[in-house]
Coordinates of C-alpha atoms in Angstrom, one line a residue:
X1 CA 0.3 0.2 0.4
X2 CA 1.7 3.3 -1.0
X3 CA 1.9 6.8 0.8
X4 CA -0.6 8.5 -1.0
X5 CA -3.5 5.5 -0.2
X6 CA -2.1 5.9 3.9
X7 CA -2.9 9.3 3.0
X8 CA -6.5 9.3 2.0
X9 CA -7.3 6.6 4.4
X10 CA -6.0 9.0 7.6
X11 CA -8.4 11.4 5.7
X12 CA -10.9 9.7 5.6
X13 CA -10.8 8.4 8.9
X14 CA -10.5 11.6 10.2
X15 CA -13.3 12.8 9.0
X16 CA -15.4 9.9 10.4
X17 CA -13.9 10.8 13.3
X18 CA -15.3 14.5 13.0
X19 CA -18.7 12.8 11.7
X20 CA -19.2 11.1 14.7
X21 CA -18.4 14.3 16.7
X22 CA -21.3 16.1 14.7
X23 CA -23.9 13.3 15.0
X24 CA -22.7 12.9 18.9
X25 CA -23.1 17.1 19.6
X26 CA -26.8 17.2 17.7
X27 CA -28.1 14.0 19.5
X28 CA -27.2 15.8 22.6
X29 CA -28.8 19.1 21.3
X30 CA -31.7 17.1 20.7
X31 CA -31.9 15.1 24.1
X32 CA -32.5 18.5 25.5
X33 CA -34.9 20.2 23.2
X34 CA -36.9 16.7 24.0
X35 CA -36.6 17.7 27.8
X36 CA -37.3 21.2 28.0
X37 CA -40.3 20.6 25.4
X38 CA -41.7 17.9 28.3
X39 CA -40.9 19.9 30.6
X40 CA -42.7 22.7 29.8
X41 CA -45.5 20.3 28.3
X42 CA -45.7 19.3 32.8
X43 CA -45.6 23.1 34.0
X44 CA -48.6 23.4 31.4
X45 CA -50.3 20.2 32.4
X46 CA -50.0 21.3 36.8
X47 CA -51.0 25.2 35.8
X48 CA -55.7 24.8 36.0
X49 CA -56.9 26.2 32.2
X50 CA -60.1 28.6 31.7
X51 CA -62.7 27.6 29.2
X52 CA -61.9 28.8 26.5
X53 CA -63.2 29.1 22.8
X54 CA -62.0 26.3 19.9
X55 CA -60.8 28.9 18.0
X56 CA -58.7 30.5 20.9
X57 CA -57.1 26.7 21.1
X58 CA -56.4 26.7 18.1
X59 CA -54.6 30.2 18.1
X60 CA -51.9 29.2 20.7
X61 CA -50.9 25.3 19.3
X62 CA -50.7 27.4 15.9
X63 CA -48.4 29.8 17.3
X64 CA -46.6 27.3 19.9
X65 CA -45.9 24.9 17.4
X66 CA -44.1 27.4 15.3
X67 CA -42.1 28.6 17.7
X68 CA -41.4 24.9 18.0
X69 CA -40.3 24.8 14.6
X70 CA -38.7 27.9 15.1
X71 CA -35.9 26.9 17.8
X72 CA -34.9 23.5 15.6
X73 CA -31.1 24.3 15.2
X74 CA -29.7 23.7 11.8
X75 CA -26.1 21.3 11.4
X76 CA -24.4 25.5 11.2
X77 CA -25.8 26.2 15.0
X78 CA -24.6 22.5 16.6
X79 CA -21.2 23.4 15.1
X80 CA -18.7 25.0 17.8
X81 CA -15.5 27.2 16.2
X82 CA -13.2 24.4 17.4
X83 CA -15.6 21.8 15.1
X84 CA -15.7 24.0 12.1
X85 CA -12.3 24.4 12.0
X86 CA -11.4 21.1 12.2
X87 CA -13.9 20.3 9.4
X88 CA -12.0 23.0 6.8
X89 CA -8.8 21.4 8.3
X90 CA -10.1 17.8 6.8
X91 CA -12.2 19.3 3.5
X92 CA -9.3 22.4 2.6
X93 CA -6.3 21.6 3.6
X94 CA -6.5 25.4 5.4
X95 CA -7.8 27.0 8.0
X96 CA -10.6 28.6 7.8
X97 CA -11.1 32.3 8.6
X98 CA -12.4 33.4 12.3
X99 CA -16.2 34.2 11.5
X100 CA -17.8 37.5 13.4
X101 CA -18.8 36.7 16.7
X102 CA -22.8 37.4 17.2
X103 CA -24.8 39.4 19.5
X104 CA -25.0 36.5 22.2
X105 CA -29.0 36.0 22.6
X106 CA -30.5 33.3 25.8
X107 CA -30.3 30.0 24.7
X108 CA -33.1 28.7 23.2
X109 CA -35.0 31.3 22.3
X110 CA -35.3 32.4 18.3
X111 CA -33.8 34.5 16.5
X112 CA -35.5 37.7 15.3
X113 CA -35.3 39.0 11.6
X114 CA -33.7 42.6 13.1
X115 CA -30.5 39.8 15.1
X116 CA -30.6 37.8 12.2
X117 CA -29.6 41.3 10.3
X118 CA -27.7 42.3 12.1
X119 CA -25.5 38.9 12.3
X120 CA -26.0 39.0 8.0
X121 CA -24.1 43.0 8.0
X122 CA -21.6 42.1 10.6
X123 CA -20.4 39.3 8.5
X124 CA -21.0 41.4 5.6
X125 CA -19.0 43.8 6.8
X126 CA -16.4 41.8 9.5
X127 CA -18.0 44.5 12.3
X128 CA -16.5 47.9 10.7
X129 CA -18.9 50.1 9.9
X130 CA -18.7 52.0 6.1
X131 CA -16.8 55.3 5.3
X132 CA -18.1 57.0 2.7
X133 CA -16.8 57.8 -0.2
X134 CA -15.1 60.7 -1.7
X135 CA -17.6 60.6 -4.1
X136 CA -20.3 60.5 -2.1
X137 CA -19.5 63.2 0.2
X138 CA -18.4 65.7 -2.6
X139 CA -21.7 65.0 -4.0
X140 CA -22.9 65.3 -0.5
X141 CA -21.1 69.0 -0.9
X142 CA -22.7 69.7 -4.1
X143 CA -26.0 69.3 -3.7
X144 CA -25.7 71.6 -0.2
X145 CA -24.0 74.0 -2.1
X146 CA -26.6 74.2 -4.7
X147 CA -29.2 74.2 -2.1
X148 CA -27.8 77.9 -1.0
X149 CA -27.7 79.3 -3.5
X150 CA -30.8 78.4 -4.9
X151 CA -31.7 79.9 -1.7
X152 CA -30.0 83.1 -1.8
X153 CA -31.9 83.9 -5.5
X154 CA -35.0 84.5 -3.8
X155 CA -36.7 87.3 -3.7
X156 CA -36.4 88.3 0.0
X157 CA -40.0 89.5 -0.5
X158 CA -41.2 86.2 -1.7
X159 CA -39.8 84.9 1.5
X160 CA -42.3 86.8 4.1
X161 CA -45.1 86.3 4.2
X162 CA -47.3 89.2 2.2
X163 CA -49.7 91.9 3.9
X164 CA -52.9 92.5 3.7
X165 CA -52.6 95.5 1.4
X166 CA -50.1 93.2 -1.0
X167 CA -53.2 90.4 -0.8
X168 CA -55.4 93.4 -1.4
X169 CA -53.0 94.0 -4.5
X170 CA -52.8 90.6 -5.7
X171 CA -56.4 90.4 -6.0
X172 CA -57.8 93.7 -8.2
X173 CA -54.9 93.5 -10.9
X174 CA -55.5 89.2 -11.1
X175 CA -59.9 90.6 -10.4
X176 CA -59.4 93.9 -13.2
X177 CA -57.4 90.6 -15.8
X178 CA -60.7 88.9 -16.5
X179 CA -62.1 91.1 -18.5
X180 CA -59.2 90.1 -20.6
X181 CA -59.2 86.9 -20.4
X182 CA -59.9 85.4 -24.4
X183 CA -62.0 82.5 -26.0
X184 CA -65.1 80.7 -26.2
X185 CA -67.5 81.5 -22.8
X186 CA -66.5 78.0 -21.0
X187 CA -63.0 79.3 -21.1
X188 CA -63.4 82.6 -19.5
X189 CA -66.2 81.3 -16.9
X190 CA -62.5 78.4 -16.4
X191 CA -60.7 81.2 -15.5
X192 CA -62.8 83.2 -13.7
X193 CA -63.5 79.8 -10.7
X194 CA -59.7 79.6 -11.0
X195 CA -60.0 83.0 -9.5
X196 CA -62.7 81.9 -6.8
X197 CA -60.6 78.7 -6.3
X198 CA -57.0 81.2 -6.1
X199 CA -58.4 83.3 -3.3
X200 CA -60.7 81.7 -1.2
X201 CA -63.9 84.2 -2.4
X202 CA -67.0 85.0 -0.9
X203 CA -70.2 86.0 -2.5
X204 CA -72.1 88.8 -0.7
X205 CA -74.9 90.2 -1.2
X206 CA -77.2 93.4 0.3
X207 CA -79.6 92.1 2.4
X208 CA -82.2 95.0 3.6
X209 CA -81.7 96.0 -1.0
X210 CA -85.8 96.4 -1.2
X211 CA -86.2 97.9 2.2
X212 CA -83.7 100.2 1.2
X213 CA -85.8 101.3 -2.5
X214 CA -88.3 102.9 -0.1
X215 CA -85.6 104.2 2.7
X216 CA -82.6 104.8 1.1
X217 CA -80.8 106.6 3.8
X218 CA -80.5 102.9 5.8
X219 CA -77.1 101.4 5.9
X220 CA -76.8 99.0 3.6
X221 CA -76.1 95.5 5.4
X222 CA -74.5 92.4 4.1
X223 CA -75.0 88.2 4.0
X224 CA -72.9 85.4 2.8
X225 CA -73.8 84.3 -1.0
X226 CA -74.1 80.7 -2.0
X227 CA -72.6 80.0 -5.0
X228 CA -70.3 82.9 -5.1
X229 CA -71.6 83.5 -9.2
X230 CA -74.9 84.5 -7.5
X231 CA -73.2 86.7 -5.3
X232 CA -73.6 91.0 -6.3
X233 CA -69.9 90.8 -4.6
X234 CA -67.2 88.9 -4.6
X235 CA -64.8 89.1 -1.3
X236 CA -61.3 87.9 -0.5
X237 CA -60.3 87.4 3.4
X238 CA -58.0 89.2 4.5
X239 CA -58.5 88.1 8.2
X240 CA -59.7 89.8 11.4
X241 CA -63.0 89.8 10.2
X242 CA -62.3 91.6 7.0
X243 CA -62.5 91.2 3.6
X244 CA -61.2 93.0 0.3
X245 CA -64.0 93.2 -1.9
X246 CA -64.7 94.0 -6.3
X247 CA -67.9 93.9 -7.9
X248 CA -69.2 90.3 -9.4
X249 CA -67.8 90.7 -13.3
X250 CA -71.3 89.7 -14.6
X251 CA -73.3 92.7 -12.4
X252 CA -75.4 94.3 -14.0
X253 CA -74.9 97.5 -12.5
X254 CA -77.7 100.1 -12.5
X255 CA -80.1 102.6 -10.6
X256 CA -81.6 100.0 -8.4
X257 CA -78.0 98.4 -7.7
X258 CA -76.9 102.3 -7.2
X259 CA -79.1 103.4 -4.9
X260 CA -80.4 100.8 -2.9
X261 CA -77.9 96.9 -3.6
X262 CA -75.0 98.9 -1.6
X263 CA -72.2 99.9 -4.6
X264 CA -72.5 104.3 -3.7
X265 CA -71.6 102.5 -0.6
X266 CA -69.0 99.9 -1.6
X267 CA -66.9 102.6 -3.9
X268 CA -66.4 106.0 -5.4
X269 CA -66.8 105.8 -8.9
X270 CA -68.1 107.3 -12.1
X271 CA -71.4 106.3 -12.2
X272 CA -74.1 108.1 -13.9
X273 CA -77.4 108.1 -13.2
X274 CA -79.7 106.4 -16.2
X275 CA -77.2 104.7 -17.1
X276 CA -76.6 100.2 -17.2
X277 CA -73.3 98.9 -16.4
X278 CA -71.3 96.0 -17.0
X279 CA -67.6 96.8 -17.2
X280 CA -65.4 97.4 -13.9
X281 CA -62.1 98.7 -13.4
X282 CA -61.5 98.4 -9.9
X283 CA -58.3 101.2 -8.9
X284 CA -59.0 99.9 -4.7
X285 CA -61.0 97.5 -3.7
X286 CA -63.7 98.1 -0.9
X287 CA -63.0 96.6 2.7
X288 CA -65.6 95.0 4.0
X289 CA -66.1 93.6 8.0
X290 CA -68.0 90.9 9.0
X291 CA -69.5 89.7 11.5
X292 CA -72.9 87.7 11.2
X293 CA -73.7 90.5 9.1
X294 CA -71.1 92.8 7.3
X295 CA -70.6 96.3 7.0
X296 CA -69.1 98.7 4.5
X297 CA -65.2 99.4 6.7
X298 CA -63.8 101.4 3.4
X299 CA -65.3 102.4 0.7
X300 CA -63.1 101.3 -2.6
X301 CA -62.3 103.3 -6.4
X302 CA -63.8 101.8 -9.7
X303 CA -64.2 103.2 -12.9
X304 CA -67.3 101.5 -14.8
X305 CA -67.6 101.5 -18.5
X306 CA -70.6 100.3 -20.6

């Protein structure tokens, strides 16, 4: 029998010995688990059990079965580090690199997802935290610099909250632009609907208009009206119960509206008796004060056209 054959037999004998150790170690672990299960069953039998619905018993049994299945160790778990190194030398002829130790956990407790992920991460990185590369640092610095430059380019007045006067000026400008919308009636109506939505317009109407036809000296009182398109006045909320007010662009402005509908109290204008107007150019919005009932707080200025 040659030297090569003796060496091969010697290696086979070593492998058999290692496998026998594995079997004995696994059998020992299985015996320990069996004893633990028997102990659990004895305690469960000794403890008084209350009557529970059958469905609850089935759920508990399923959970215990799942836990027991997760607790069954794999072959890798049954090997200690020394035995793993012996197997590596027997099969490959070289020592295996010492593995990164995973965090210890209580005996018999199944490993949860976080523990498994931590163990995989530790094995992959060798226990070292990754260090950001120079390219990542450069990209982050470039993004930060770009964001700061974009912020510097924003005008200061856009970063602060606009004052009521500035908002009223925007409201008046966009209102006057409604008359310049070109296209079909549908497109013009859509522009007005967008305006109402953008400025959260509240519709208003003089509630004592009929009474003022006979008693024009009475102060007009205004109430909210829905839908907004049916109102005589459109008001944008300014806060503290105040509204910037313009006429409804569809309003027919005649003698009745002037004398009793609140237009002469709300706006200074170039209105002339006997004429009927349907176009308005607002120079300054009126201001209404609203509680339960609204009243004119400050007159506006407008030009009317036939």
